[in-house]
XYZ file of N, CA and C in Angstrom:
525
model
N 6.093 -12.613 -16.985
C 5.972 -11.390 -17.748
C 6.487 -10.232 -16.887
N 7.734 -9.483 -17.118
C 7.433 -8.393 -16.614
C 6.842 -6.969 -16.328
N 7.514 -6.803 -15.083
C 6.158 -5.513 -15.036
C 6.217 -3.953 -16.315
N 5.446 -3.636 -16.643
C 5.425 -2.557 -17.360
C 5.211 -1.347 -16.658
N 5.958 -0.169 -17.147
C 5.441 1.598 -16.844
C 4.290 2.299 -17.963
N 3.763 3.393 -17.229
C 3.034 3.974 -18.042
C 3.204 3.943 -19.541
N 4.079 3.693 -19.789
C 3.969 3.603 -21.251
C 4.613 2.731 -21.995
N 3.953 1.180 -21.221
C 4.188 0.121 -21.666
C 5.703 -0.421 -21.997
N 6.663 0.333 -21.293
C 8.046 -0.365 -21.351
C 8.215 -0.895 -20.323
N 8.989 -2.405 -20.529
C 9.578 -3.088 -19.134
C 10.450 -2.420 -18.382
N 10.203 -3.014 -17.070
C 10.816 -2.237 -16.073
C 11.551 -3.778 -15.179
N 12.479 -3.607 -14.383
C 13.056 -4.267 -13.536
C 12.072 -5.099 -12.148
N 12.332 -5.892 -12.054
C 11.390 -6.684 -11.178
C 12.189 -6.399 -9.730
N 11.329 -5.850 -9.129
C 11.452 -5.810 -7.448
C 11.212 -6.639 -6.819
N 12.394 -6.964 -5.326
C 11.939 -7.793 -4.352
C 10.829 -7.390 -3.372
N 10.293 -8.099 -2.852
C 9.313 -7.512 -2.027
C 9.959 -6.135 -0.988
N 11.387 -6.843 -0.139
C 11.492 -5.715 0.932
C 11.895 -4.285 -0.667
N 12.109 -4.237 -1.348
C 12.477 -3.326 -2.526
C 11.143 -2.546 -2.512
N 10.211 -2.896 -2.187
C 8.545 -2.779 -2.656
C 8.450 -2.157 -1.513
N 8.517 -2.920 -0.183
C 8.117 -2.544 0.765
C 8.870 -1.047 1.294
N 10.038 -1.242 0.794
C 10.701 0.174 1.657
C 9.939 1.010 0.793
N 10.097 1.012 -0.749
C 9.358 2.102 -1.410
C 7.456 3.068 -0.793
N 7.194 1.445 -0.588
C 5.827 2.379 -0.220
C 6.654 2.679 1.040
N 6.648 2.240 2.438
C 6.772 3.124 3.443
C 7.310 4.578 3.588
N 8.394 4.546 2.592
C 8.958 5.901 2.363
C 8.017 6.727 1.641
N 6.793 6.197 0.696
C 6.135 6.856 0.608
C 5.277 7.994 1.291
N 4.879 6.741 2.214
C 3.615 6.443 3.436
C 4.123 7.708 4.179
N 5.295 7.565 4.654
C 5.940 8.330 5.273
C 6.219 9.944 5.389
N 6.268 10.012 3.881
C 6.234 11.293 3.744
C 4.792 12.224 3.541
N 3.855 11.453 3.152
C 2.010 11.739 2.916
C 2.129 12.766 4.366
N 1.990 14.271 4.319
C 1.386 15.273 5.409
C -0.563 15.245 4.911
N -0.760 15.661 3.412
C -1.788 15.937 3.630
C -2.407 15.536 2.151
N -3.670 15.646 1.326
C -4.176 14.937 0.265
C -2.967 15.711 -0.850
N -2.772 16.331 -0.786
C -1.628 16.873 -1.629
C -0.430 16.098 -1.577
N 0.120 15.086 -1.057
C 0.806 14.884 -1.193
C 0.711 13.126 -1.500
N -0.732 13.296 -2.176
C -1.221 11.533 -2.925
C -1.493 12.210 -4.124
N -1.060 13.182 -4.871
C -1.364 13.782 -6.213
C -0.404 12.773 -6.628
N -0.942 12.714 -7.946
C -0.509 11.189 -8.862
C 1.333 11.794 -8.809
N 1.422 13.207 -9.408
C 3.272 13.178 -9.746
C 3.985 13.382 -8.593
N 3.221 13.348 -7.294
C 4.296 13.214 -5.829
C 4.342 11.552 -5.402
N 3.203 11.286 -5.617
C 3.227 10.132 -5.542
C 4.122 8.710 -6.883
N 4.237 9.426 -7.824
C 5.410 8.478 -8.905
C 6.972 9.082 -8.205
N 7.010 10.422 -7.648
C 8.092 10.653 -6.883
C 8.802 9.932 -5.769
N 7.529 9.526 -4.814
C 8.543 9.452 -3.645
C 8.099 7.331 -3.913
N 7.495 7.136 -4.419
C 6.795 6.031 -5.105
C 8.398 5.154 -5.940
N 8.963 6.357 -7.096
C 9.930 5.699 -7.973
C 9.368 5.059 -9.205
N 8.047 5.261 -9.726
C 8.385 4.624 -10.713
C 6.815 5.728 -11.511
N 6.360 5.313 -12.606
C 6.384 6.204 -13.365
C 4.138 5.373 -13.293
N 3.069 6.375 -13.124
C 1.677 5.518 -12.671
C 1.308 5.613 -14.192
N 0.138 4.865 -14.600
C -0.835 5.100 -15.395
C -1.908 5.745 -15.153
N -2.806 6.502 -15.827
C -3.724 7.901 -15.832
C -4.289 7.701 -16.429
N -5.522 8.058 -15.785
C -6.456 8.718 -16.858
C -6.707 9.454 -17.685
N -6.263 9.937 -18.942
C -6.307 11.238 -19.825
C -7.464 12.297 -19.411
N -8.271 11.337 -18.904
C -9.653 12.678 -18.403
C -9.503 13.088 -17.091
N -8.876 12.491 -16.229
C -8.829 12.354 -14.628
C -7.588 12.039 -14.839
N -6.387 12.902 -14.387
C -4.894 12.813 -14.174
C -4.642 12.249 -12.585
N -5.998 12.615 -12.160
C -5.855 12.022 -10.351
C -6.119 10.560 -10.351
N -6.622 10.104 -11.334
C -7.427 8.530 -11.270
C -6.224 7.631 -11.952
N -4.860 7.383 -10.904
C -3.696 6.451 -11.291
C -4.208 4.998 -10.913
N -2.973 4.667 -11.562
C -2.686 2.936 -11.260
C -1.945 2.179 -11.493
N -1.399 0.945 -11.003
C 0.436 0.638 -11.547
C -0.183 -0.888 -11.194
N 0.129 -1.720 -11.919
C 0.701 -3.002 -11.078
C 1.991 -3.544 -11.792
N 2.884 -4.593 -11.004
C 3.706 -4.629 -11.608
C 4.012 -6.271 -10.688
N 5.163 -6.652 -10.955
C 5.823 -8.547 -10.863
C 6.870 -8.430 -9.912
N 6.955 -9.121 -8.848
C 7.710 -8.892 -8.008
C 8.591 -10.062 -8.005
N 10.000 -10.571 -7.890
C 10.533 -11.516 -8.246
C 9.995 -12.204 -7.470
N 9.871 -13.858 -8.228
C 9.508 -14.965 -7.635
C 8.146 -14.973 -8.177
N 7.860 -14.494 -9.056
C 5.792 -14.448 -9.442
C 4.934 -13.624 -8.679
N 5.517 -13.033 -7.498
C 4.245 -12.406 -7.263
C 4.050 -11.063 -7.650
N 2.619 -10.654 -7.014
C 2.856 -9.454 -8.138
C 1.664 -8.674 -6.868
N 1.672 -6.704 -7.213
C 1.189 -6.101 -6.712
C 0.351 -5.167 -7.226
N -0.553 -4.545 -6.928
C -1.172 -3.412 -7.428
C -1.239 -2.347 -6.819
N -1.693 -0.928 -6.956
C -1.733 0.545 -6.454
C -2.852 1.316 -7.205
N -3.506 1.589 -6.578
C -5.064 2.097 -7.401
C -5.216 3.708 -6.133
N -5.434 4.640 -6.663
C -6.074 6.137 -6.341
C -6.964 6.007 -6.518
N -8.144 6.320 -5.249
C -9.311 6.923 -5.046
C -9.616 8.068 -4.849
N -10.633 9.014 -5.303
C -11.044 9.784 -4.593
C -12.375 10.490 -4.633
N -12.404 11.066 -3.841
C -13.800 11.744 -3.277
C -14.978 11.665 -4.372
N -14.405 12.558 -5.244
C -15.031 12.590 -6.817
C -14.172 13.136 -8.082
N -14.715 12.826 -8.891
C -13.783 13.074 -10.614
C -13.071 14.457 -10.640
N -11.278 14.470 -10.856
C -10.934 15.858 -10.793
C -10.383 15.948 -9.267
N -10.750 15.710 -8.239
C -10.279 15.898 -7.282
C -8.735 14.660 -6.893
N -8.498 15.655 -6.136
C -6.912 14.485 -5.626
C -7.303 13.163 -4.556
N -6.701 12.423 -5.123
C -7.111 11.036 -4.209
C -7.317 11.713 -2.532
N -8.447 10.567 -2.254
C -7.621 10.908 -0.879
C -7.456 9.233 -0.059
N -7.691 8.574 -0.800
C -6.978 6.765 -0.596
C -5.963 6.573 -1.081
N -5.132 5.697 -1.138
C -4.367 4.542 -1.896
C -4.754 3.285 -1.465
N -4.865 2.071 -2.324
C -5.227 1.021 -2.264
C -4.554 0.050 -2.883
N -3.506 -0.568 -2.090
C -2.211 -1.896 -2.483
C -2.778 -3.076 -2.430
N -2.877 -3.804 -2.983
C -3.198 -5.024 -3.398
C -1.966 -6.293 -3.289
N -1.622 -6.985 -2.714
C -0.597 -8.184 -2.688
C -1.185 -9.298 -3.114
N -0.348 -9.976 -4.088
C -1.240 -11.192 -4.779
C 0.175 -12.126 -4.385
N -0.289 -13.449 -3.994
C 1.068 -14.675 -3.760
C 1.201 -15.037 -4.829
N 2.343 -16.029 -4.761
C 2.437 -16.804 -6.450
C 1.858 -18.388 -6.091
N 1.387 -18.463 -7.336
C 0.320 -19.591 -7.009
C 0.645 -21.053 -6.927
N 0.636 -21.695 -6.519
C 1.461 -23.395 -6.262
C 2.331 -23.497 -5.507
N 2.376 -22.289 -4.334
C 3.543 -22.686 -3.405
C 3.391 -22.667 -2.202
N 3.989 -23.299 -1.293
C 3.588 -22.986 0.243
C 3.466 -21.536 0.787
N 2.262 -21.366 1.672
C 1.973 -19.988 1.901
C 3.311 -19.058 2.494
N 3.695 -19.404 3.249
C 5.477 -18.818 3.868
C 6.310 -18.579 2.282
N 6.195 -19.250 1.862
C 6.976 -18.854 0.668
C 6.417 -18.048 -0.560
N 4.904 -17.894 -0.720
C 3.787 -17.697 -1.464
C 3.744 -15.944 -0.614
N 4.057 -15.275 0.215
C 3.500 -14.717 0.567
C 4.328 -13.361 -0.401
N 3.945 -12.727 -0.814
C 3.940 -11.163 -1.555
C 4.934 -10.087 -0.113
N 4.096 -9.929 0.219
C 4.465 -8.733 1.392
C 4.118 -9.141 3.037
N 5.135 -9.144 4.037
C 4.337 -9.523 5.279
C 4.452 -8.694 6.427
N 3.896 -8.456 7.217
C 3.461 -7.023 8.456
C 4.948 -6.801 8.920
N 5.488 -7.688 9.030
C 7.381 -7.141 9.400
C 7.410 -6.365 8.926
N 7.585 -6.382 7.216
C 8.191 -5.492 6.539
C 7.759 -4.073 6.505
N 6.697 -3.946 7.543
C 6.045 -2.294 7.377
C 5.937 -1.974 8.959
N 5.497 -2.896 9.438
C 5.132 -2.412 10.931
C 6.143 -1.310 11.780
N 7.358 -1.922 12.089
C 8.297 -1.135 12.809
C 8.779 0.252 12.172
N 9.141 -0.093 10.696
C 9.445 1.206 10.008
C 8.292 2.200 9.945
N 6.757 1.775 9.843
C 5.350 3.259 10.247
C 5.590 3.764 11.617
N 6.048 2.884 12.712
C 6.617 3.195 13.689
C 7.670 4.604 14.167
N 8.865 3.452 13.401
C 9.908 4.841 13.015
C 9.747 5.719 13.155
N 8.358 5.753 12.338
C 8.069 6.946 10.919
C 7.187 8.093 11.484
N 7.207 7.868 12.904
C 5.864 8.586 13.681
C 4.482 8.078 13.638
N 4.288 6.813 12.964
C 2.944 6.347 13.140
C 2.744 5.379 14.924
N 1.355 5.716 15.185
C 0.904 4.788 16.506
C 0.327 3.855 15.687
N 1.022 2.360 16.381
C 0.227 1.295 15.655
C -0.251 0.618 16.673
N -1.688 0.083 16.096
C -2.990 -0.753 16.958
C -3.283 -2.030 16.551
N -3.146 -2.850 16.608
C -3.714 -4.566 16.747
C -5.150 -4.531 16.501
N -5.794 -4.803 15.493
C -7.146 -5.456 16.015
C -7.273 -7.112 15.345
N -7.552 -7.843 15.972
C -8.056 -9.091 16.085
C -8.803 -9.429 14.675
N -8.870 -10.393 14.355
C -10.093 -10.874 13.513
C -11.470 -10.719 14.132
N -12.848 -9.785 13.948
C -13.751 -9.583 14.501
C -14.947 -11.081 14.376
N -14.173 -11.860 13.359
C -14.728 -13.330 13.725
C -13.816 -14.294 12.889
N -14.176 -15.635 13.014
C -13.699 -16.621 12.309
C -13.392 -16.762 10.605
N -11.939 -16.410 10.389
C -12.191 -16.460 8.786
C -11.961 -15.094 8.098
N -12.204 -14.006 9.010
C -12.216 -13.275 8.766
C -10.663 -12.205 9.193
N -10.076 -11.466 8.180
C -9.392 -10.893 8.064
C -8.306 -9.917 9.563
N -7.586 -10.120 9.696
C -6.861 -8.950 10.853
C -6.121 -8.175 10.553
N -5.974 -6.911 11.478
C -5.325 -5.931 10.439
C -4.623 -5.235 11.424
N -3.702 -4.493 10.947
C -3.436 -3.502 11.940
C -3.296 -1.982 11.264
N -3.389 -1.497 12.163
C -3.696 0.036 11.999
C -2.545 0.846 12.542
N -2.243 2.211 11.686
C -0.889 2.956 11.965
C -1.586 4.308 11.338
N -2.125 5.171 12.516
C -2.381 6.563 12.640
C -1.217 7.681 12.899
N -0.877 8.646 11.919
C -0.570 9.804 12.677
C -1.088 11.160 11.561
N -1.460 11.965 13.049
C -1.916 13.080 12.162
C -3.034 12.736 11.430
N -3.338 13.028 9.925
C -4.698 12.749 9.174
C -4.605 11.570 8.604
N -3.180 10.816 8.609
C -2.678 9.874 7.576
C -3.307 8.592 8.299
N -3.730 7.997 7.824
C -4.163 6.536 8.220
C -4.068 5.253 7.586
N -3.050 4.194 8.121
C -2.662 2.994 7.072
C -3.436 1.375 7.985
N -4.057 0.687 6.842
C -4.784 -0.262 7.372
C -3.898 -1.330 6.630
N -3.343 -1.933 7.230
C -2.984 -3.437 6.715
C -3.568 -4.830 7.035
N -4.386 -5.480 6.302
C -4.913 -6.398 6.186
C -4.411 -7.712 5.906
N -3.929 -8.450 7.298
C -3.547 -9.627 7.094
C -4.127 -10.853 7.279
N -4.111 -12.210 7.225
C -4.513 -13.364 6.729
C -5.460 -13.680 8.008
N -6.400 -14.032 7.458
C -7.628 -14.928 8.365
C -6.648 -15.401 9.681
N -7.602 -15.275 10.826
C -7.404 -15.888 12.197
C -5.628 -15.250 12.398
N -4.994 -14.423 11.586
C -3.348 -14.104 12.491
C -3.318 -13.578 13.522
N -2.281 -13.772 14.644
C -2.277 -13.053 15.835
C -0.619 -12.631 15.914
N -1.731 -11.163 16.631
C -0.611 -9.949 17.051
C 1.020 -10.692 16.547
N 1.404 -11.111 17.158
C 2.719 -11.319 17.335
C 3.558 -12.481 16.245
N 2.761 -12.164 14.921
C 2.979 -13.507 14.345
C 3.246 -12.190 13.225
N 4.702 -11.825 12.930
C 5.593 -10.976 12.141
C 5.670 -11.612 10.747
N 5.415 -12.638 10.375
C 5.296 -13.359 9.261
C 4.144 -13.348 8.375
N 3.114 -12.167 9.103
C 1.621 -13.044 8.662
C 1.774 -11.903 7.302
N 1.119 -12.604 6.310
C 0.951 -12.166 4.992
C 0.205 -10.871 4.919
N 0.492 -9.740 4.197
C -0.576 -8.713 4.068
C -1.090 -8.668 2.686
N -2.541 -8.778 2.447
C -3.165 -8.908 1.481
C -3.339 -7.811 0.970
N -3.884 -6.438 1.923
C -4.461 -5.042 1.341
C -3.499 -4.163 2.250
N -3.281 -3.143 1.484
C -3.073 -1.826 2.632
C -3.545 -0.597 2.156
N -3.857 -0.235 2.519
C -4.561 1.438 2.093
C -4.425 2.340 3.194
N -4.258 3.084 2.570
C -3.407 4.519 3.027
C -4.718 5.623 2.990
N -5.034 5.922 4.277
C -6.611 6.959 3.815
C -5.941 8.527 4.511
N -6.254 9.522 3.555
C -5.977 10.945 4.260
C -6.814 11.574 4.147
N -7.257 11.797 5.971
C -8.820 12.547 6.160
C -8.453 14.415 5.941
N -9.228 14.631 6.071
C -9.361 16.152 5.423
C -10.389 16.637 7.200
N -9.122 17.638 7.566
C -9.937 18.117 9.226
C -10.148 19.761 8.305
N -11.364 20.034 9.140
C -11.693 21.237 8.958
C -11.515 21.819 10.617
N -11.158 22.708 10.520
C -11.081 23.535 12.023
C -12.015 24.419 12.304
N -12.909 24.215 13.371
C -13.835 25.151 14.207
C -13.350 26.307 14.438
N -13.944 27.401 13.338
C -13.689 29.035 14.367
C -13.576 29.011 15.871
């Protein structure tokens, strides 16, 4: 099935790196919560979100990435009316196939380019067995967590990313 836009017309199926450059260029450009407002974000994004009629801040897209897999993009925020101050990507594999080939999106495709991009990126480990590893890419207020596959290590550029979310903290400055 392909993917649909806000208003239920088909749209063209993206490859993953197609996907992937899009968000980073997103990612990339995020200075501050203003710039995760739903119509900057279908901007530097490319494609057109679904809304809430009551909450214009409360978007969401998923869509089919060639080969079956498919992704999602969900806005959070603080409270109703206000501008996100998350994004939350979702990578789903396609189902019946070997995981290398099954995989949606993988830490290659983002790591070096947040880099690029002025982000510092950090390694953390799986904090136990089974459990998830991620890496982290700070700059400024912008903060991106990518969540890859049980037990992966550092140096394994292949490993699948399941979640990424994009959090923009809000600094207040001391008189």
């Amino acid at each position: 099935m392909p993917a649909t836009n806000a208003v239920g017309q088909a749209v063209l199926e993206v490859t993953p790196e197609v996907l992937a450059q899009r968000i980073v260029r997103m990612i990339i450009s995020i200075q501050g919560k203003q710039d995760v407002a739903r119509l900057q974000v279908e901007k530097e994004f490319g494609v057109k979100l679904k809304y809430d009629a009551n909450d214009p801040q409360a978007f969401w897209i998923s869509g089919e990435l060639v080969g079956g897999k498919r992704y999602s993009l969900e806005s959070i925020s603080d409270a109703n009316g206000q501008l996100a101050s998350r994004l939350g990507f979702e990578f789903f594999r396609s189902a019946g196939t070997p995981d290398q080939v099954a995989c949606a999106q993988t830490i290659a495709l983002y790591r070096q380019s947040l880099v690029d991009g002025g982000f510092k990126a950090q390694w953390v480990g799986s904090p136990r067995r089974g459990s998830p590893a991620r890496w982290r890419f700070e700059r400024n207020s912008v903060v991106v967590t990518a969540l890859d596959g049980a037990d992966t290590r550092e140096d394994n550029a292949q490993a699948c990313v399941s979640k990424l979310m994009v959090l923009v903290l809000s600094f207040q400055r001391v008189p």
